[in-house]
Amino acid sequence: MKKLLLIISLIILGLGAKAQTTAVPAKAVNPTDTSRVYNPAADAKAEIAAAVKQAAASHKNVFLQIGGNWCIWCLYFNDLVKKDAELDKYLRENYVVVHVNYSPENKNEQVLADLGYPQRFGFPVFVVLDDKGKRLHTQNSAYLEEGRGHSKAKVMEFFHNWSPAAIDPETYKGR
């Protein structure tokens, strides 16, 4: 009887441990949907060059979101920004956005080397360029998290802190 009780207890504990490792967050997205955000076949260098040109013409900065369709947190971040009207509007008004792929199909190693190896922070990782293509900031996305996901307030603060107005000396004259 003790053996049977021990075996049943071990099975229950094993099922509990398995359930914890396979639990899906409430806001889950499908990470196998490779059409979602990142294009492994894209020429990141050319896309960044085009974004810099567009940023210069529209007085914006360039926001590089680096990650891959395999990265659930990359997809969560993208969903947060796209589904939150305030974040989405602010991002579109102040940045030209490029999703830079990092995956076995295309690691964009030269592009990431040119950007100072931002992948050292994990994924997603964000790089802000000015309208001339100069790297202004690399952001570890972990600092934008709160609780079980990215914090809207922290993301908005990050967007504000690296917007064109925030880094324009004219903004601070007379203060």
mmCIF file of C-alpha atoms in Angstrom, residues 5-129:
data_model
loop_
_atom_site.group_PDB
_atom_site.id
_atom_site.type_symbol
_atom_site.label_atom_id
_atom_site.label_comp_id
_atom_site.label_asym_id
_atom_site.label_seq_id
_atom_site.Cartn_x
_atom_site.Cartn_y
_atom_site.Cartn_z
ATOM 1 C CA LEU A 5 0.809 5.628 -2.493
ATOM 2 C CA LEU A 6 4.407 6.574 -3.289
ATOM 3 C CA ILE A 7 3.951 5.776 -6.984
ATOM 4 C CA ILE A 8 0.710 7.775 -7.183
ATOM 5 C CA SER A 9 2.379 10.722 -5.402
ATOM 6 C CA LEU A 10 5.311 10.672 -7.829
ATOM 7 C CA ILE A 11 2.977 10.573 -10.824
ATOM 8 C CA ILE A 12 0.976 13.529 -9.486
ATOM 9 C CA LEU A 13 4.154 15.500 -8.794
ATOM 10 C CA GLY A 14 5.459 14.677 -12.266
ATOM 11 C CA LEU A 15 2.242 15.837 -13.900
ATOM 12 C CA GLY A 16 2.323 19.047 -11.868
ATOM 13 C CA ALA A 17 5.895 19.780 -12.954
ATOM 14 C CA LYS A 18 5.013 19.067 -16.590
ATOM 15 C CA ALA A 19 1.999 21.386 -16.401
ATOM 16 C CA GLN A 20 4.184 24.224 -15.158
ATOM 17 C CA THR A 21 6.609 23.879 -18.048
ATOM 18 C CA THR A 22 3.899 23.717 -20.705
ATOM 19 C CA ALA A 23 1.550 26.418 -19.424
ATOM 20 C CA VAL A 24 0.739 28.984 -22.098
ATOM 21 C CA PRO A 25 0.494 32.623 -21.034
ATOM 22 C CA ALA A 26 -2.976 34.146 -21.327
ATOM 23 C CA LYS A 27 -1.863 36.520 -24.092
ATOM 24 C CA ALA A 28 -0.152 33.804 -26.123
ATOM 25 C CA VAL A 29 0.499 34.247 -29.812
ATOM 26 C CA ASN A 30 1.372 31.559 -32.283
ATOM 27 C CA PRO A 31 5.179 31.511 -32.524
ATOM 28 C CA THR A 32 5.073 29.102 -35.471
ATOM 29 C CA ASP A 33 3.310 31.650 -37.696
ATOM 30 C CA THR A 34 6.405 32.819 -39.593
ATOM 31 C CA SER A 35 4.471 35.397 -41.597
ATOM 32 C CA ARG A 36 3.891 37.459 -38.467
ATOM 33 C CA VAL A 37 6.782 39.859 -38.028
ATOM 34 C CA TYR A 38 10.234 38.879 -39.280
ATOM 35 C CA ASN A 39 11.239 37.989 -42.823
ATOM 36 C CA PRO A 40 14.318 35.722 -42.880
ATOM 37 C CA ALA A 41 14.784 36.435 -46.605
ATOM 38 C CA ALA A 42 14.862 40.220 -46.156
ATOM 39 C CA ASP A 43 18.011 42.190 -46.900
ATOM 40 C CA ALA A 44 18.375 43.909 -43.521
ATOM 41 C CA LYS A 45 21.184 46.176 -44.677
ATOM 42 C CA ALA A 46 19.075 47.490 -47.570
ATOM 43 C CA GLU A 47 15.970 47.834 -45.384
ATOM 44 C CA ILE A 48 17.913 49.817 -42.778
ATOM 45 C CA ALA A 49 19.402 52.081 -45.470
ATOM 46 C CA ALA A 50 15.907 52.737 -46.858
ATOM 47 C CA ALA A 51 14.579 53.413 -43.352
ATOM 48 C CA VAL A 52 17.376 55.921 -42.671
ATOM 49 C CA LYS A 53 16.544 57.719 -45.925
ATOM 50 C CA GLN A 54 12.851 57.779 -45.022
ATOM 51 C CA ALA A 55 13.656 58.970 -41.465
ATOM 52 C CA ALA A 56 15.756 61.837 -42.816
ATOM 53 C CA ALA A 57 12.920 62.950 -45.086
ATOM 54 C CA SER A 58 10.299 62.757 -42.309
ATOM 55 C CA HIS A 59 12.373 63.991 -39.330
ATOM 56 C CA LYS A 60 12.145 60.687 -37.475
ATOM 57 C CA ASN A 61 14.540 58.184 -35.946
ATOM 58 C CA VAL A 62 14.861 54.542 -36.962
ATOM 59 C CA PHE A 63 13.678 51.833 -34.566
ATOM 60 C CA LEU A 64 15.208 48.413 -35.179
ATOM 61 C CA GLN A 65 13.420 45.536 -33.497
ATOM 62 C CA ILE A 66 15.818 42.600 -33.698
ATOM 63 C CA GLY A 67 14.578 39.068 -33.158
ATOM 64 C CA GLY A 68 12.831 36.279 -34.963
ATOM 65 C CA ASN A 69 9.526 34.536 -35.447
ATOM 66 C CA TRP A 70 10.862 31.761 -33.206
ATOM 67 C CA CYS A 71 11.084 34.252 -30.296
ATOM 68 C CA ILE A 72 7.813 34.402 -28.373
ATOM 69 C CA TRP A 73 8.879 37.583 -26.523
ATOM 70 C CA CYS A 74 9.631 39.276 -29.846
ATOM 71 C CA LEU A 75 6.094 38.485 -30.975
ATOM 72 C CA TYR A 76 4.619 39.559 -27.620
ATOM 73 C CA PHE A 77 6.406 42.918 -27.853
ATOM 74 C CA ASN A 78 5.220 43.470 -31.406
ATOM 75 C CA ASP A 79 1.645 42.574 -30.419
ATOM 76 C CA LEU A 80 1.756 44.953 -27.449
ATOM 77 C CA VAL A 81 2.832 47.878 -29.604
ATOM 78 C CA LYS A 82 0.487 47.084 -32.506
ATOM 79 C CA LYS A 83 -2.588 46.488 -30.335
ATOM 80 C CA ASP A 84 -2.096 49.486 -28.036
ATOM 81 C CA ALA A 85 -3.272 52.543 -29.967
ATOM 82 C CA GLU A 86 -1.181 54.990 -27.926
ATOM 83 C CA LEU A 87 2.083 53.032 -28.304
ATOM 84 C CA ASP A 88 1.443 52.328 -31.979
ATOM 85 C CA LYS A 89 0.661 55.971 -32.763
ATOM 86 C CA TYR A 90 3.689 57.307 -30.909
ATOM 87 C CA LEU A 91 5.999 54.795 -32.568
ATOM 88 C CA ARG A 92 4.691 55.586 -36.058
ATOM 89 C CA GLU A 93 4.890 59.357 -35.462
ATOM 90 C CA ASN A 94 8.498 59.295 -34.263
ATOM 91 C CA TYR A 95 10.218 56.304 -35.837
ATOM 92 C CA VAL A 96 10.611 54.354 -39.027
ATOM 93 C CA VAL A 97 10.441 50.718 -37.928
ATOM 94 C CA VAL A 98 12.508 47.825 -39.283
ATOM 95 C CA HIS A 99 12.206 44.260 -38.025
ATOM 96 C CA VAL A 100 15.676 42.730 -38.347
ATOM 97 C CA ASN A 101 15.599 38.949 -38.497
ATOM 98 C CA TYR A 102 17.875 36.738 -36.434
ATOM 99 C CA SER A 103 17.298 33.042 -37.083
ATOM 100 C CA PRO A 104 19.163 29.985 -38.345
ATOM 101 C CA GLU A 105 18.060 30.933 -41.887
ATOM 102 C CA ASN A 106 19.557 34.418 -41.633
ATOM 103 C CA LYS A 107 21.474 35.691 -38.617
ATOM 104 C CA ASN A 108 22.344 39.017 -40.271
ATOM 105 C CA GLU A 109 25.783 38.700 -38.684
ATOM 106 C CA GLN A 110 27.404 41.595 -40.543
ATOM 107 C CA VAL A 111 24.496 43.951 -39.836
ATOM 108 C CA LEU A 112 24.574 43.048 -36.141
ATOM 109 C CA ALA A 113 28.358 43.466 -36.048
ATOM 110 C CA ASP A 114 27.949 46.933 -37.574
ATOM 111 C CA LEU A 115 25.391 47.713 -34.838
ATOM 112 C CA GLY A 116 27.777 46.744 -32.020
ATOM 113 C CA TYR A 117 26.544 43.169 -31.453
ATOM 114 C CA PRO A 118 23.168 43.946 -29.851
ATOM 115 C CA GLN A 119 22.329 40.230 -29.722
ATOM 116 C CA ARG A 120 24.472 40.060 -26.585
ATOM 117 C CA PHE A 121 21.364 41.231 -24.701
ATOM 118 C CA GLY A 122 19.136 38.439 -26.016
ATOM 119 C CA PHE A 123 15.948 38.921 -27.993
ATOM 120 C CA PRO A 124 14.099 41.020 -28.673
ATOM 121 C CA VAL A 125 16.679 43.761 -28.610
ATOM 122 C CA PHE A 126 16.118 47.284 -29.882
ATOM 123 C CA VAL A 127 18.485 49.676 -31.597
ATOM 124 C CA VAL A 128 17.677 53.325 -32.236
ATOM 125 C CA LEU A 129 19.397 55.109 -35.126
#
